[in-house]
Coordinates of C-alpha atoms in Angstrom, one line a residue:
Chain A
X1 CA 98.0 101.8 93.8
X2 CA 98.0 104.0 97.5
X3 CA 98.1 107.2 98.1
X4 CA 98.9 109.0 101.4
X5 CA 96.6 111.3 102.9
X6 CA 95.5 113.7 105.6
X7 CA 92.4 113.1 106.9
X8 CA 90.4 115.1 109.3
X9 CA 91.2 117.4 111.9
X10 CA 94.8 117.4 109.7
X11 CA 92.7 117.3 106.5
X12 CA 89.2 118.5 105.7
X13 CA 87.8 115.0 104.5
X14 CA 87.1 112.0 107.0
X15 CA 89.1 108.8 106.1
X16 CA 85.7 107.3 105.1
X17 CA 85.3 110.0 102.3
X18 CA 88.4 109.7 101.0
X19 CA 88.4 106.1 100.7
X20 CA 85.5 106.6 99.0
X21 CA 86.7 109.0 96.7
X22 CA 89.8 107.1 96.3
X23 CA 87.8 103.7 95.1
X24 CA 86.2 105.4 92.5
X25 CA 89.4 106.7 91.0
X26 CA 90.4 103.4 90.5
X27 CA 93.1 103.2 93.9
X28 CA 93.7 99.9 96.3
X29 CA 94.3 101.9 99.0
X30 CA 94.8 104.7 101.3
X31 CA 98.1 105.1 104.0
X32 CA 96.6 107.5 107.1
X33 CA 99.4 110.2 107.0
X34 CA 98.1 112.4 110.0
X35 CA 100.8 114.5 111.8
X36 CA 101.2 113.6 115.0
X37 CA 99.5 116.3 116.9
X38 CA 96.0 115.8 114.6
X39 CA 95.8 112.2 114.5
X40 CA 92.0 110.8 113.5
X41 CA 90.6 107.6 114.8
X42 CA 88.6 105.3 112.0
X43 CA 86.9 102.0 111.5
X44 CA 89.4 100.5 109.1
X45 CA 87.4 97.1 109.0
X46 CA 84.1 98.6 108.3
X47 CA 85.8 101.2 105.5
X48 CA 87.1 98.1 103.8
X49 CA 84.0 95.9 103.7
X50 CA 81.7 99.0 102.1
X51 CA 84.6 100.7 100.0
X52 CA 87.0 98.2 99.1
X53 CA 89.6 100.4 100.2
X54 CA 92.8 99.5 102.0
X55 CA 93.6 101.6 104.8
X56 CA 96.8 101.4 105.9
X57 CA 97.5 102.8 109.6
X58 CA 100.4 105.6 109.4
X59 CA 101.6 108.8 110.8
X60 CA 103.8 112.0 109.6
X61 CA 106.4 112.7 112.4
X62 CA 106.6 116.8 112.7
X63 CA 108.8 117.5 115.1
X64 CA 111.1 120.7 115.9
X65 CA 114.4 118.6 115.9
X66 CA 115.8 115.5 115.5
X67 CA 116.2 114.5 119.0
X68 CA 112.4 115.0 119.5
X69 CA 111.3 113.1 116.2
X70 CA 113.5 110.4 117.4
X71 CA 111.7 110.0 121.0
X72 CA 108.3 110.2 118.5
X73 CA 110.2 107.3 116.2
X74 CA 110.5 105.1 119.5
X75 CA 106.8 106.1 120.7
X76 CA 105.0 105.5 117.5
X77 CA 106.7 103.0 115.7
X78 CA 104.9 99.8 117.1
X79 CA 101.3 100.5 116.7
X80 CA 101.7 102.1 113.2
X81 CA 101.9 100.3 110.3
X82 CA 103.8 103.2 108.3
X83 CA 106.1 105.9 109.7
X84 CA 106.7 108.7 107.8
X85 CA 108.9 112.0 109.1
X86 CA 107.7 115.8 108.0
X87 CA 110.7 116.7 105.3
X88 CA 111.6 120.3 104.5
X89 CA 114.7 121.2 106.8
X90 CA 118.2 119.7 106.5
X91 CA 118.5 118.6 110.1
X92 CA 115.4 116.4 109.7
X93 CA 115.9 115.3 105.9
X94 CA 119.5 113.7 107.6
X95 CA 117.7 112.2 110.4
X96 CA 115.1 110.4 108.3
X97 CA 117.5 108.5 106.3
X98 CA 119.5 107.7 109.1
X99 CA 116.9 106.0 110.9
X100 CA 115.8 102.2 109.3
X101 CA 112.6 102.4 111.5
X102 CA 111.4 105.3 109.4
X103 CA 109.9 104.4 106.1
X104 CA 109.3 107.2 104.4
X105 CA 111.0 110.7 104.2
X106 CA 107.8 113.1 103.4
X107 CA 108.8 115.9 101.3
X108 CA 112.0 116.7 101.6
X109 CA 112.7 119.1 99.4
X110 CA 110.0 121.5 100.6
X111 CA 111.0 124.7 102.0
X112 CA 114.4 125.1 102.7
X113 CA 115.5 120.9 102.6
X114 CA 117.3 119.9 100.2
X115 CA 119.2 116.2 99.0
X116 CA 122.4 115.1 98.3
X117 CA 124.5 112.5 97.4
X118 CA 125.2 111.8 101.1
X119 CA 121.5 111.2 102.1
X120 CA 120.7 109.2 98.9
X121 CA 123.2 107.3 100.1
X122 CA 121.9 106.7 103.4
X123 CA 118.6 106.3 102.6
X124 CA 119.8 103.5 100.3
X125 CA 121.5 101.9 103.4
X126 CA 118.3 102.6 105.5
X127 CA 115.6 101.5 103.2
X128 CA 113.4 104.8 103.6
X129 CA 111.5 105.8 100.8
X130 CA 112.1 109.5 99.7
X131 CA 108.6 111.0 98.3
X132 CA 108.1 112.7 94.8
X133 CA 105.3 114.9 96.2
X134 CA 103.4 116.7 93.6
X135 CA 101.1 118.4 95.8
X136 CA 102.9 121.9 94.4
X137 CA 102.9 120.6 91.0
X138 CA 99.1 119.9 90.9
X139 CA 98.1 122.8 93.3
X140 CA 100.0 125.8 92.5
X141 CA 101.7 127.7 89.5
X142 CA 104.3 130.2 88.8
X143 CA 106.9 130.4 90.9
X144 CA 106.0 127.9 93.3
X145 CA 105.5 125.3 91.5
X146 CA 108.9 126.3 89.5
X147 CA 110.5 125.5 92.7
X148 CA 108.7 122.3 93.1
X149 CA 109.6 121.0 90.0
X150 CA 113.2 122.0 90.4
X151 CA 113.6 119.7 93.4
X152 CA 111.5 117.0 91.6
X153 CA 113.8 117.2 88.7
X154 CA 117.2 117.2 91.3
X155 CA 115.3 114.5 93.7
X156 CA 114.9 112.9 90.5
X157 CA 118.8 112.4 89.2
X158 CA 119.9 111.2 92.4
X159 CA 117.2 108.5 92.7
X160 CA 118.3 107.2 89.4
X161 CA 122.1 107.7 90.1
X162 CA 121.5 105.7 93.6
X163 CA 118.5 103.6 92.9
X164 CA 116.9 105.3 96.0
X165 CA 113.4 103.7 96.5
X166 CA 110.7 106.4 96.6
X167 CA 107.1 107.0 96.5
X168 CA 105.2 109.5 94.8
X169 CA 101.8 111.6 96.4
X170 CA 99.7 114.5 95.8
X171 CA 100.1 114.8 99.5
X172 CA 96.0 115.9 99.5
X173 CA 94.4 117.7 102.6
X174 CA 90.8 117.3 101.1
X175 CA 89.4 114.6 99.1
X176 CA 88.8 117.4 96.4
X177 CA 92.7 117.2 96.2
X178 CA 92.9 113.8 95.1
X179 CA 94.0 112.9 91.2
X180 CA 93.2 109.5 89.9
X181 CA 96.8 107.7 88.7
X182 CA 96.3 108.0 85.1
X183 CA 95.8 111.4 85.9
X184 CA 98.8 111.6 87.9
X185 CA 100.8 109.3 85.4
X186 CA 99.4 111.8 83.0
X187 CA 101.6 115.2 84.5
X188 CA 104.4 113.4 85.7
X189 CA 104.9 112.7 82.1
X190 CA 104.5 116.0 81.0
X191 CA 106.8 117.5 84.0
X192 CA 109.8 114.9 82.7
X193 CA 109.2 112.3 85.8
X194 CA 107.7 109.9 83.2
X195 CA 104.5 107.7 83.9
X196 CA 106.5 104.4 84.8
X197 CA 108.2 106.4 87.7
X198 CA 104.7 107.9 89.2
X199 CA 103.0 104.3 88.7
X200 CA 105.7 102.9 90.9
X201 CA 105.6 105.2 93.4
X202 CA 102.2 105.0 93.9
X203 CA 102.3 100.9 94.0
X204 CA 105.2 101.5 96.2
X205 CA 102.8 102.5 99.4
X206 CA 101.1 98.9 99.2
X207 CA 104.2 97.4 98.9
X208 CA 105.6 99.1 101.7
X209 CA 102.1 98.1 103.8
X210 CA 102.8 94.7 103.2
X211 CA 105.7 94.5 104.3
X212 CA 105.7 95.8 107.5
X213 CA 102.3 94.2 108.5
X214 CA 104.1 91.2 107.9
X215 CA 107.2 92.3 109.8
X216 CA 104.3 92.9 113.0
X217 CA 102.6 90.2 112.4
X218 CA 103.0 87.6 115.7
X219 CA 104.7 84.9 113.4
X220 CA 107.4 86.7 111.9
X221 CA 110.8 86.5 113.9
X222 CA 113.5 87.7 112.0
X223 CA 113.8 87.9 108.0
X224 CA 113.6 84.5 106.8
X225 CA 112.4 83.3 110.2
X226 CA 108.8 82.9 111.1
X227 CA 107.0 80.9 113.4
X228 CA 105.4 77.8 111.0
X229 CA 103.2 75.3 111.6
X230 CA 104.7 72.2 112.6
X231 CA 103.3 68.6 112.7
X232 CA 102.7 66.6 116.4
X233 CA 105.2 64.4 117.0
X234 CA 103.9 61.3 118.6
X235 CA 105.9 60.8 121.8
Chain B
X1 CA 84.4 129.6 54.7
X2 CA 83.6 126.2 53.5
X3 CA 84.6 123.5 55.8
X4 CA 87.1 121.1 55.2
X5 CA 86.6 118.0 53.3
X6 CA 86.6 115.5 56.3
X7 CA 90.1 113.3 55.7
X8 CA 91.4 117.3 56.5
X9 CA 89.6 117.9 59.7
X10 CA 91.0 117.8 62.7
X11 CA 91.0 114.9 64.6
X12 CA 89.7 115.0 68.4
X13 CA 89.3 112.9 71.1
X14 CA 86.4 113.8 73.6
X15 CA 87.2 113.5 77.1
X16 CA 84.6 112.6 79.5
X17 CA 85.3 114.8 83.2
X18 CA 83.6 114.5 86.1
X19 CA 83.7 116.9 88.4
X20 CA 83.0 117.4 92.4
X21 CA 83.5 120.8 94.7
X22 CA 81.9 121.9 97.9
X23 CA 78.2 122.8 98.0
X24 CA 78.1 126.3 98.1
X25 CA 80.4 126.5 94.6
X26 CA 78.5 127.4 92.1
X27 CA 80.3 126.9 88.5
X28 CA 79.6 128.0 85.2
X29 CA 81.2 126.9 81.8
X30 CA 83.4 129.9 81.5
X31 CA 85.2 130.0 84.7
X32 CA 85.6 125.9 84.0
X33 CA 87.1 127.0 80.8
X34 CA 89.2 130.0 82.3
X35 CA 90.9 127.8 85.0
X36 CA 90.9 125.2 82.2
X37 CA 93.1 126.9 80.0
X38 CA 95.0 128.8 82.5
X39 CA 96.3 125.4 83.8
X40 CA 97.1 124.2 80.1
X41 CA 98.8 127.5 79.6
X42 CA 101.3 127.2 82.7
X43 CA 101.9 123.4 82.2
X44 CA 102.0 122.8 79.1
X45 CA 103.1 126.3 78.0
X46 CA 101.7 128.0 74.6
X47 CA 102.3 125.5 72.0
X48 CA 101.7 122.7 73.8
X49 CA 98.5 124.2 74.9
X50 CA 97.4 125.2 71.2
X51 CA 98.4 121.7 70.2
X52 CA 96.1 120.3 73.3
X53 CA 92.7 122.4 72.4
X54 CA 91.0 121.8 75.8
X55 CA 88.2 123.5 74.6
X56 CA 85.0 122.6 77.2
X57 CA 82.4 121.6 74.5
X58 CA 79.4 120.5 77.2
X59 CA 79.2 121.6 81.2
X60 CA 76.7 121.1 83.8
X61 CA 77.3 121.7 87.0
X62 CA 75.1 122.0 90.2
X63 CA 75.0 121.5 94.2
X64 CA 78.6 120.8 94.0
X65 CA 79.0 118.3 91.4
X66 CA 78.8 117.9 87.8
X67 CA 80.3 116.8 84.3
X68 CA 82.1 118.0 81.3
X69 CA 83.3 117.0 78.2
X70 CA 86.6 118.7 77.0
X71 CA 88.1 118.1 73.3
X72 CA 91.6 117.5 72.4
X73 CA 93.6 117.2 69.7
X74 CA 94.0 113.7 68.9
X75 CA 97.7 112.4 70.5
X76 CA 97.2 115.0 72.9
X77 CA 94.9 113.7 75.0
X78 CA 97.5 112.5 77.6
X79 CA 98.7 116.7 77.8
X80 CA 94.7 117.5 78.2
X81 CA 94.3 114.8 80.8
X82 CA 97.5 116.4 82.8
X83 CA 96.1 119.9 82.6
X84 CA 92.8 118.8 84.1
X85 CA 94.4 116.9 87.0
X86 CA 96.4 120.4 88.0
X87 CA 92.9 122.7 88.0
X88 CA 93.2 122.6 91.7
X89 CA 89.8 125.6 91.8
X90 CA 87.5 127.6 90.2
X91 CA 86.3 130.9 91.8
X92 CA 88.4 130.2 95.0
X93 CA 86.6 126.5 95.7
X94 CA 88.8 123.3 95.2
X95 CA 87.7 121.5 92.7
X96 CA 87.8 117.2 92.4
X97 CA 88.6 116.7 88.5
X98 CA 88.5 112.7 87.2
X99 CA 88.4 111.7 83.9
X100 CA 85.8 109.1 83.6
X101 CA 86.7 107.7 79.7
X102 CA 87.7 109.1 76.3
X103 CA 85.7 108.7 73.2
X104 CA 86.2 109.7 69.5
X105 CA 82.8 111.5 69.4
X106 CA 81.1 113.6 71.9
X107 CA 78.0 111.2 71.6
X108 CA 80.0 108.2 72.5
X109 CA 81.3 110.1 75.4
X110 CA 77.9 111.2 76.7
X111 CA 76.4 107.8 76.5
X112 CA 79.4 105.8 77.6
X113 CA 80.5 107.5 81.1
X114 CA 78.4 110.5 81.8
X115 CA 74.7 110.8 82.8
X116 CA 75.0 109.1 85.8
X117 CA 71.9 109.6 88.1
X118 CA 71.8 112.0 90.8
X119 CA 70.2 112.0 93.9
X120 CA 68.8 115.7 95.0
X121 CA 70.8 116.6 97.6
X122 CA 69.0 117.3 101.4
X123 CA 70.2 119.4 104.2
X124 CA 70.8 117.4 107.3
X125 CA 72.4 118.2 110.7
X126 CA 74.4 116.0 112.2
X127 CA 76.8 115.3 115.6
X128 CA 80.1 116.3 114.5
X129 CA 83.1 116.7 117.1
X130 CA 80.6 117.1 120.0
X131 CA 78.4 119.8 118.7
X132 CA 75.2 120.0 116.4
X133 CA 76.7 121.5 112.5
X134 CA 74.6 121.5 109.2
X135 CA 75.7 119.3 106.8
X136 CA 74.3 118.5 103.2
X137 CA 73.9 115.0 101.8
X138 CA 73.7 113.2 98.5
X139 CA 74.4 109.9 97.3
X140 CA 75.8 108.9 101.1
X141 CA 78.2 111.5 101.3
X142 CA 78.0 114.1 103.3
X143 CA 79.2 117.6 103.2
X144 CA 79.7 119.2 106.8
X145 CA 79.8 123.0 108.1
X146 CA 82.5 123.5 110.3
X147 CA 83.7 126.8 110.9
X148 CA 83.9 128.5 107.2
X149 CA 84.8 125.2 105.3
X150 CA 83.6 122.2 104.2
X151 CA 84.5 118.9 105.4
X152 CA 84.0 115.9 103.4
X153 CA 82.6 113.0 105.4
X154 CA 80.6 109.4 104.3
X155 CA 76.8 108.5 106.2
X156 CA 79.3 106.0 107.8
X157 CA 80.9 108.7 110.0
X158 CA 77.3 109.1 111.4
X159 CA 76.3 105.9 112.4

């Protein structure tokens, strides 16, 4: 299991720390989630060997408008393994499932975004990920986190209606932020998202890793085409 | 009032917390147990936070890290375990909240997952973003002063 994170300047823990907090609370992983304007620079290697912790290479796209977060799309999307796009305003919820070289719509119902049917849809189509982010859930109470878990709960109906793939963070900015996942399997039970869901969700990062490191690796082609290894032919 | 024969006590499950914050926090069993059942309160409303018990039955807590144990009700220990993971601070300082294990007595728990040794923690300074900031280690992480905050870094930062 992954979980996403902000590491420092964007955070106040160094990549290193969380991946060392992260090991000990029993994760595989951690996906880089830096906004574009703090981004961090780490020994991923060297992380690895002493922590046992995957870190996987990604970026939050915050950008004023969609024409902007698509010239970011185009800039960033070959040297990071993950792409994710800063949710929370209609205009950019719609252009993050509309774009199959995003992977991952970050919060989108935060602030003033909100989901349909229409962008369910499209994410569907796309493949991007919508994120059940319980960083409100786990962080806040009263009305804020009354809020949150009303766009869970909506966010959660349409991803069973439209079999929507998804993730599921705690969205940390310090390593004190982050929640082991029996922890996290824990409240999502109690809030009505059920265990299975936030398990998932959490598995769903690596998954997603995986996959595109494969898709950037120099042997892969095309789906279902990759460059083998082939036997000399005598001549 | 004389106790209850024991097939009528309560049954409880003990689970073992471990718990990190910045270096300057300074926590005490009462504000644990405050935040505590505030966070039951608001998740899991009243009755499910009578039903959970949460009560904080040991606490130690020092330079920033430390241990509890907190009872609950047996079959609640899943709504316990969901109210720890959402006490986000105490006294205005995040707070890192893991459950390490759960036992059926608070023996078990101690001797199972808690008691882990601790280093003493040493003040250090180190290079951080081009300037010279104080920082305090233990156990090879390190805690660094930038600004007003804390930021949580690893001895492998610094080399």
């Amino acid at each position: 299991m992954y979980e996403a994170v902000h590491a420092h300047p964007d955070g106040d823990a160094t990549v290193a720390r969380y991946a060392r907090t992260a090991a000990s609370y029993g994760f595989d992983g951690v996906v880089v989630r830096n906004h574009g304007d703090a981004r961090t620079e780490y020994d991923a290697g060297r992380i690895r060997e002493e922590t046992g912790i995957d870190v996987v290479r990604g970026m939050e796209i915050r950008a004023e408008d969609p024409s902007q977060a698509s010239g970011y799309v185009g800039n960033y999307r070959g040297d990071h393994t993950l792409l994710l796009v800063h949710g929370g305003t209609n205009a950019m919820n719609r252009f993050a499932v509309e774009q199959d070289r995003v992977d991952v719509l970050a919060h989108p119902m935060r602030d003033d975004g909100d989901v349909n049917h229409v962008l369910a849809k499209a994410a569907v189509e796309n493949g991007v990920r919508l994120e059940f982010d319980l960083s409100r859930v786990c962080r806040l109470s009263g009305g804020g986190r009354v809020q949150a878990l009303r766009g869970l709960t909506k966010l959660a109906e349409l991803v069973d209606q439209f079999d929507v793939p998804y993730v599921v963070s705690v969205d940390p900015t310090s390593h004190l932020h982050l929640r082991a996942p029996r922890e996290l399997a824990a409240v999502g039970e109690t809030i009505g998202l059920g265990a299975k869901r936030i398990r998932e969700g959490l598995a769903e990062w690596g998954r997603l890793a995986d996959r595109n490191r494969e898709r950037q690796s120099e042997s892969f082609i095309e789906p279902g085409v990759r460059r083998g290894r082939y036997e000399e032919v005598d001549r | 009032m004389k106790h209850l024969p024991k097939h009528l006590r309560p049954r409880y499950r003990y689970l073992a917390v471990e718990l990190a914050s910045t270096p300057d926090a300074s926590l005490s069993r009462r504000s644990f147990q405050r935040e505590l059942w505030y966070a039951a309160g608001n998740l899991l409303g009243d009755p499910g936070s009578a039903d959970a018990d949460c009560t904080v039955v040991r606490f130690e807590f020092s330079d920033g890290a430390g241990e509890a144990i907190v009872r609950a009700r047996h079959g609640h220990a899943d709504a316990a375990r969901a109210a720890l993971a959402c006490v986000a601070s105490v006294d205005g300082h995040d707070l890192g909240v893991v459950v390490r294990g759960i036992s059926g007595t608070i023996r078990a728990c101690e001797e199972k997952y808690l008691g882990r040794p601790r280093q003493p923690s040493a003040q250090r300074t180190v290079a951080f973003e081009g300037g010279e900031v104080p920082a305090v280690e233990r156990n090879g992480v390190l805690d660094v002063r930038v600004d007003d905050r804390y930021v949580g870094a690893t001895n492998t930062d610094f080399e």
